[in-house]
Short mmCIF file of C-alpha atoms and ligand atoms in Angstrom, two decimals:
data_model
loop_
_atom_site.label_atom_id
_atom_site.label_comp_id
_atom_site.label_asym_id
_atom_site.label_seq_id
_atom_site.Cartn_x
_atom_site.Cartn_y
_atom_site.Cartn_z
CA MET H 28 159.32 71.90 82.32
CA ASP H 29 160.24 68.39 81.34
CA LYS H 30 157.22 67.06 83.16
CA MET H 31 154.94 69.52 81.38
CA LEU H 32 156.23 68.30 78.04
CA LYS H 33 155.65 64.73 79.07
CA TYR H 34 152.01 65.37 79.84
CA LYS H 35 151.44 67.33 76.67
CA GLN H 36 152.81 64.68 74.38
CA GLU H 37 150.73 61.58 74.73
CA TYR H 38 152.68 59.31 72.45
CA VAL H 39 156.32 59.00 71.58
CA VAL H 40 155.62 57.33 68.26
CA THR H 41 152.42 57.08 66.27
CA LEU H 42 151.98 54.87 63.23
CA LYS H 43 148.83 55.54 61.25
CA ASP H 44 147.43 53.35 58.46
CA ILE H 45 150.87 52.21 57.38
CA ASN H 46 151.35 50.10 54.28
CA LEU H 47 154.72 49.11 52.96
CA ARG H 48 155.40 47.59 49.57
CA TYR H 49 158.85 46.54 48.43
CA SER H 50 159.32 46.70 44.70
CA GLY H 51 162.10 44.52 43.43
CA GLU H 52 163.11 42.62 40.32
CA LYS H 53 160.63 39.87 41.10
CA GLY H 54 157.75 42.29 41.41
CA GLU H 55 156.07 43.79 44.41
CA VAL H 56 155.99 42.45 47.95
CA ASN H 57 153.29 43.67 50.27
CA ALA H 58 155.16 43.58 53.57
CA LEU H 59 152.89 45.59 55.88
CA GLN H 60 149.23 46.38 55.67
CA ASN H 61 147.18 48.79 57.67
CA ILE H 62 149.43 49.10 60.69
CA ASN H 63 148.16 51.36 63.46
CA LEU H 64 150.24 51.63 66.59
CA ASP H 65 150.59 54.32 69.24
CA ILE H 66 153.58 53.93 71.52
CA GLU H 67 153.48 55.60 74.91
CA GLU H 68 156.45 56.93 76.78
CA GLY H 69 158.10 54.24 78.85
CA GLU H 70 156.37 51.28 77.24
CA PHE H 71 158.27 48.09 76.53
CA ILE H 72 156.73 46.68 73.38
CA CYS H 73 157.62 43.26 72.04
CA ALA H 74 156.65 42.27 68.52
CA LEU H 75 156.02 38.61 67.76
CA GLY H 76 154.99 36.95 64.52
CA PRO H 77 155.93 34.34 61.95
CA SER H 78 159.16 34.70 60.03
CA GLY H 79 158.80 37.08 57.08
CA CYS H 80 155.70 38.80 58.47
CA GLY H 81 157.28 42.25 58.38
CA LYS H 82 158.62 42.72 61.92
CA SER H 83 161.97 44.08 60.78
CA THR H 84 160.23 46.20 58.18
CA LEU H 85 158.10 47.74 60.93
CA LEU H 86 161.16 48.42 63.06
CA LYS H 87 162.94 50.05 60.12
CA ILE H 88 159.98 52.35 59.56
CA ILE H 89 160.09 53.48 63.20
CA ALA H 90 163.86 53.87 62.94
CA GLY H 91 163.45 56.03 59.83
CA LEU H 92 165.41 53.60 57.66
CA LEU H 93 162.36 52.95 55.47
CA LYS H 94 159.56 55.24 54.38
CA PRO H 95 156.04 53.81 54.40
CA SER H 96 154.40 53.48 50.98
CA GLN H 97 151.22 54.80 52.56
CA GLY H 98 150.36 56.20 55.96
CA GLU H 99 152.24 58.24 58.51
CA ALA H 100 155.00 57.48 60.98
CA LYS H 101 155.53 60.25 63.53
CA MET H 102 157.65 60.87 66.56
CA ASP H 103 156.45 63.50 69.01
CA GLY H 104 154.00 64.63 66.37
CA GLU H 105 156.67 65.20 63.71
CA PRO H 106 157.02 62.97 60.66
CA ILE H 107 159.92 60.52 60.98
CA ASP H 108 162.30 61.57 58.26
CA GLY H 109 165.41 59.42 58.23
CA PRO H 110 167.33 57.78 61.05
CA ASP H 111 168.59 59.82 63.99
CA TRP H 112 169.97 59.28 67.47
CA HIS H 113 166.58 59.82 69.15
CA ARG H 114 165.83 56.29 68.05
CA GLY H 115 168.78 53.99 68.69
CA VAL H 116 168.83 50.64 66.90
CA VAL H 117 170.40 47.36 68.02
CA PHE H 118 170.40 44.63 65.36
CA GLN H 119 170.88 40.90 65.77
CA SER H 120 174.45 41.11 64.53
CA PRO H 121 176.32 43.75 66.47
CA THR H 122 177.28 46.69 64.28
CA LEU H 123 180.59 47.77 65.79
CA TYR H 124 183.49 49.30 63.92
CA PRO H 125 186.10 46.51 63.90
CA TRP H 126 189.06 48.91 63.90
CA LEU H 127 187.89 50.78 67.02
CA ASN H 128 188.11 49.47 70.57
CA VAL H 129 185.00 49.20 72.74
CA GLN H 130 185.42 52.62 74.28
CA ASP H 131 185.90 54.37 70.94
CA ASN H 132 182.96 52.49 69.47
CA VAL H 133 180.73 53.75 72.27
CA ALA H 134 182.15 57.28 71.99
CA PHE H 135 181.82 57.42 68.21
CA GLY H 136 178.31 58.88 67.94
CA LEU H 137 179.05 61.52 70.58
CA LYS H 138 182.23 62.56 68.75
CA MET H 139 180.25 62.91 65.55
CA ARG H 140 177.80 65.09 67.44
CA LYS H 141 180.74 67.19 68.65
CA PHE H 142 180.21 66.67 72.37
CA PRO H 143 182.95 68.16 74.57
CA LYS H 144 185.71 65.69 75.35
CA ASN H 145 185.04 65.41 79.09
CA GLU H 146 181.35 64.79 78.48
CA ILE H 147 182.13 62.06 75.97
CA GLU H 148 184.38 60.40 78.50
CA GLU H 149 181.80 60.68 81.25
CA LEU H 150 178.94 59.28 79.17
CA THR H 151 181.06 56.51 77.68
CA ASN H 152 182.19 55.40 81.13
CA LYS H 153 178.71 55.59 82.56
CA TYR H 154 177.17 53.35 79.93
CA LEU H 155 180.08 50.92 79.74
CA GLU H 156 179.60 50.47 83.45
CA LEU H 157 175.84 50.05 83.10
CA VAL H 158 176.19 47.27 80.51
CA GLY H 159 178.94 45.58 82.54
CA LEU H 160 181.86 46.22 80.19
CA LYS H 161 184.17 48.08 82.55
CA GLY H 162 187.59 46.51 82.18
CA SER H 163 187.00 45.59 78.52
CA GLU H 164 187.03 49.10 77.11
CA LYS H 165 190.37 48.69 75.33
CA HIS H 166 189.37 45.43 73.61
CA LYS H 167 188.65 45.32 69.91
CA PRO H 168 185.33 43.77 68.80
CA TYR H 169 187.03 40.56 67.57
CA GLU H 170 188.25 39.93 71.12
CA LEU H 171 184.73 39.95 72.52
CA SER H 172 182.14 37.18 72.92
CA GLY H 173 178.75 37.54 71.21
CA GLY H 174 177.13 38.73 74.42
CA MET H 175 179.83 41.30 75.06
CA LYS H 176 179.51 42.64 71.52
CA GLN H 177 175.79 43.12 72.07
CA ARG H 178 176.53 44.89 75.35
CA ALA H 179 178.89 47.23 73.50
CA SER H 180 176.28 47.90 70.79
CA LEU H 181 173.79 48.66 73.51
CA ALA H 182 176.17 51.01 75.31
CA ARG H 183 176.76 52.85 72.06
CA VAL H 184 173.05 53.37 71.59
CA LEU H 185 172.52 54.36 75.24
CA ALA H 186 175.35 56.91 75.23
CA ASN H 187 173.26 58.97 72.82
CA LYS H 188 170.45 59.07 75.39
CA PRO H 189 167.82 58.15 72.83
CA ARG H 190 164.10 58.62 73.44
CA MET H 191 163.53 55.16 72.12
CA ILE H 192 165.52 51.95 71.73
CA LEU H 193 164.68 49.64 68.84
CA MET H 194 166.00 46.10 68.93
CA ASP H 195 165.68 43.50 66.18
CA GLU H 196 166.09 40.02 67.67
CA PRO H 197 169.08 41.29 69.64
CA PHE H 198 169.64 38.04 71.52
CA GLY H 199 168.76 35.69 68.67
CA ALA H 200 172.35 34.61 68.08
CA LEU H 201 173.27 34.13 71.75
CA ASP H 202 173.33 30.93 73.81
CA ALA H 203 170.54 30.33 76.32
CA LEU H 204 172.45 31.46 79.40
CA THR H 205 173.84 34.63 77.83
CA ARG H 206 170.40 35.34 76.48
CA GLN H 207 168.94 35.14 79.96
CA ASN H 208 171.61 37.51 81.30
CA MET H 209 170.95 39.95 78.47
CA GLN H 210 167.23 39.91 79.22
CA THR H 211 167.96 40.78 82.84
CA LEU H 212 170.30 43.54 81.69
CA ILE H 213 167.77 45.02 79.28
CA ARG H 214 165.11 45.03 81.97
CA LYS H 215 167.47 46.77 84.37
CA ILE H 216 168.40 49.39 81.78
CA TRP H 217 164.79 49.98 80.83
CA THR H 218 163.84 50.44 84.50
CA LYS H 219 166.76 52.76 85.13
CA THR H 220 166.65 54.93 82.01
CA GLU H 221 162.83 54.91 81.70
CA ASN H 222 163.35 54.48 77.98
CA THR H 223 160.70 53.43 75.53
CA VAL H 224 161.61 50.11 73.97
CA PHE H 225 160.46 48.28 70.84
CA LEU H 226 161.94 44.80 70.68
CA ILE H 227 161.42 42.05 68.12
CA THR H 228 161.77 38.47 69.22
CA HIS H 229 160.62 35.05 68.06
CA ASP H 230 160.62 33.76 71.64
CA VAL H 231 157.24 34.02 73.36
CA ASP H 232 158.76 33.64 76.82
CA GLU H 233 161.27 36.39 76.15
CA ALA H 234 158.42 38.67 75.13
CA LEU H 235 156.36 37.77 78.20
CA ALA H 236 159.34 38.27 80.49
CA LEU H 237 160.16 41.75 79.17
CA ALA H 238 157.14 43.42 77.66
CA THR H 239 154.48 45.69 79.05
CA ARG H 240 152.70 45.14 75.73
CA ILE H 241 153.03 42.40 73.14
CA ILE H 242 151.86 42.88 69.58
CA VAL H 243 151.25 39.73 67.57
CA MET H 244 151.52 40.06 63.81
CA SER H 245 149.97 38.05 61.00
CA SER H 246 151.89 36.39 58.20
CA ARG H 247 152.56 38.53 55.15
CA PRO H 248 151.29 41.11 54.57
CA GLY H 249 151.94 41.90 58.22
CA LYS H 250 149.02 43.22 60.19
CA ILE H 251 148.66 43.57 63.93
CA LEU H 252 146.34 40.72 64.88
CA LYS H 253 146.17 41.20 68.61
CA GLU H 254 147.75 43.14 71.45
CA PHE H 255 148.24 42.05 75.02
CA ASN H 256 149.07 44.25 78.00
CA MET H 257 150.97 42.70 80.87
CA ASP H 258 153.18 43.39 83.87
CA PHE H 259 155.14 40.17 84.41
CA THR H 260 158.41 42.02 83.87
CA TYR H 261 157.89 44.02 87.09
CA HIS H 262 157.26 40.88 89.11
CA ILE H 263 160.35 39.21 87.70
CA SER H 264 162.50 42.24 88.50
CA ASP H 265 161.28 42.72 92.07
CA GLY H 266 162.06 39.11 92.87
CA SER H 267 158.48 38.24 93.84
CA LYS H 268 158.21 34.95 95.66
CA GLU H 269 155.81 33.54 93.15
CA ASN H 270 157.49 33.17 89.78
CA PRO H 271 155.09 34.87 87.34
CA ARG H 272 156.08 32.28 84.73
CA TYR H 273 154.02 29.65 86.47
CA THR H 274 150.93 31.71 87.19
CA PRO H 275 147.67 30.87 85.42
CA LYS H 276 147.57 34.39 83.95
CA TYR H 277 150.99 33.95 82.33
CA MET H 278 150.13 30.48 81.04
CA GLY H 279 146.85 31.77 79.66
CA ILE H 280 148.35 34.63 77.66
CA ARG H 281 151.20 32.37 76.52
CA GLU H 282 148.76 29.78 75.22
CA GLU H 283 146.71 32.39 73.42
CA ILE H 284 149.73 33.91 71.70
CA LEU H 285 151.10 30.52 70.68
CA LYS H 286 147.72 29.57 69.27
CA ILE H 287 147.62 32.69 67.10
CA ILE H 288 151.19 32.14 65.87
CA ASN H 289 150.73 28.43 65.21
CA CYS H 290 147.57 29.17 63.30
CA GLN H 291 149.60 31.53 61.12
CA ASN H 292 152.28 28.94 60.52
CA GLU H 293 149.63 26.40 59.59
CA GLU H 294 148.26 28.81 57.00
CA LEU H 295 151.76 29.41 55.63
CA ARG H 296 152.37 25.69 55.27
CA PHE H 297 149.21 25.14 53.26
CA SER H 298 149.36 28.24 51.11
N1 LIG N 14 164.49 44.91 50.53
C1 LIG N 14 163.49 44.04 50.28
N2 LIG N 14 163.03 43.85 49.03
C2 LIG N 14 162.01 43.01 48.78
N3 LIG N 14 161.39 42.27 49.72
C3 LIG N 14 161.82 42.40 50.98
C4 LIG N 14 162.89 43.29 51.33
N4 LIG N 14 163.11 43.20 52.67
C5 LIG N 14 162.20 42.32 53.12
N5 LIG N 14 161.43 41.84 52.12
C6 LIG N 14 160.32 40.89 52.25
O1 LIG N 14 159.31 41.49 53.06
C7 LIG N 14 158.75 40.56 53.95
C8 LIG N 14 158.93 41.04 55.38
O2 LIG N 14 160.31 41.01 55.72
P1 LIG N 14 160.86 41.29 57.19
O3 LIG N 14 160.31 42.60 57.63
O4 LIG N 14 162.31 41.13 57.15
O5 LIG N 14 160.16 40.12 58.02
P2 LIG N 14 160.50 39.55 59.49
O6 LIG N 14 161.46 40.46 60.13
O7 LIG N 14 159.17 39.48 60.18
O8 LIG N 14 161.06 38.18 59.29
C9 LIG N 14 159.45 39.22 53.68
O9 LIG N 14 158.64 38.48 52.83
C10 LIG N 14 160.73 39.63 53.00
O10 LIG N 14 161.16 38.64 52.11
MG1 LIG N 15 163.36 40.17 60.88
#
């Protein structure tokens, strides 16, 4: 039955002709223009683009936190109407309740959804284990390092078994080593849960190391300039002898993406 559903529904999320305008005190800001994006089940999409180009805005539309000014955002063919647990969001700053310990933070959503107690315990344990936080479940957020807080945020999202995980520069505030570990963790989780992921990053190598598809956005108003399909993430995870990072294919795509982004920055500087 599940399989049948999978074949019937081509895309998890479809964005069609999306425009988004913010209207504030200083007038209108055109943040996104003419965005078309179909996200397939199991894809790992990374969004890259200059600062202020509308990446977070795009993520918030998929999350249901913002409504497009024009166009349609759908999940499984139904209009996205507000946030819900089918699309779990991890932000750059972990959003944990400071008065709850790690375990209760992870269990919170399930309690709200009135899951039976034993199921809550089972799921909480399972995902704490998966993100490597067993042994820290009684700690309060202030006792955790940045990386551990992000692991807890991730476990909280995963415990809901979302269809899709949305991450907005989730490792942006972490040191290089922790960042690397988190990338490995995310890849492992994505492989294991077969989730669909949409991740924003400003690091080209992070995108190349994780994504099955990279979308590169233009400076404001954000448009999708180019998309790249790739499979480096599989080669990194299976421990291939040849490090995909040094292959001509990797270098080629990397160069092309950097060229597009630098071009954008150039335009910003002179506008
Ligand atoms: N609530 C808001 N009101 C008005 N302008 C906003 C608001 N949020 C974001 N913007 C503007 O919209 C543009 C896109 O923002 P954002 O999506 O955060 O970009 P990014 O994540 O790519 O840096 C920016 O110019 C930003 O200043
Ligand atoms: Mg942003």
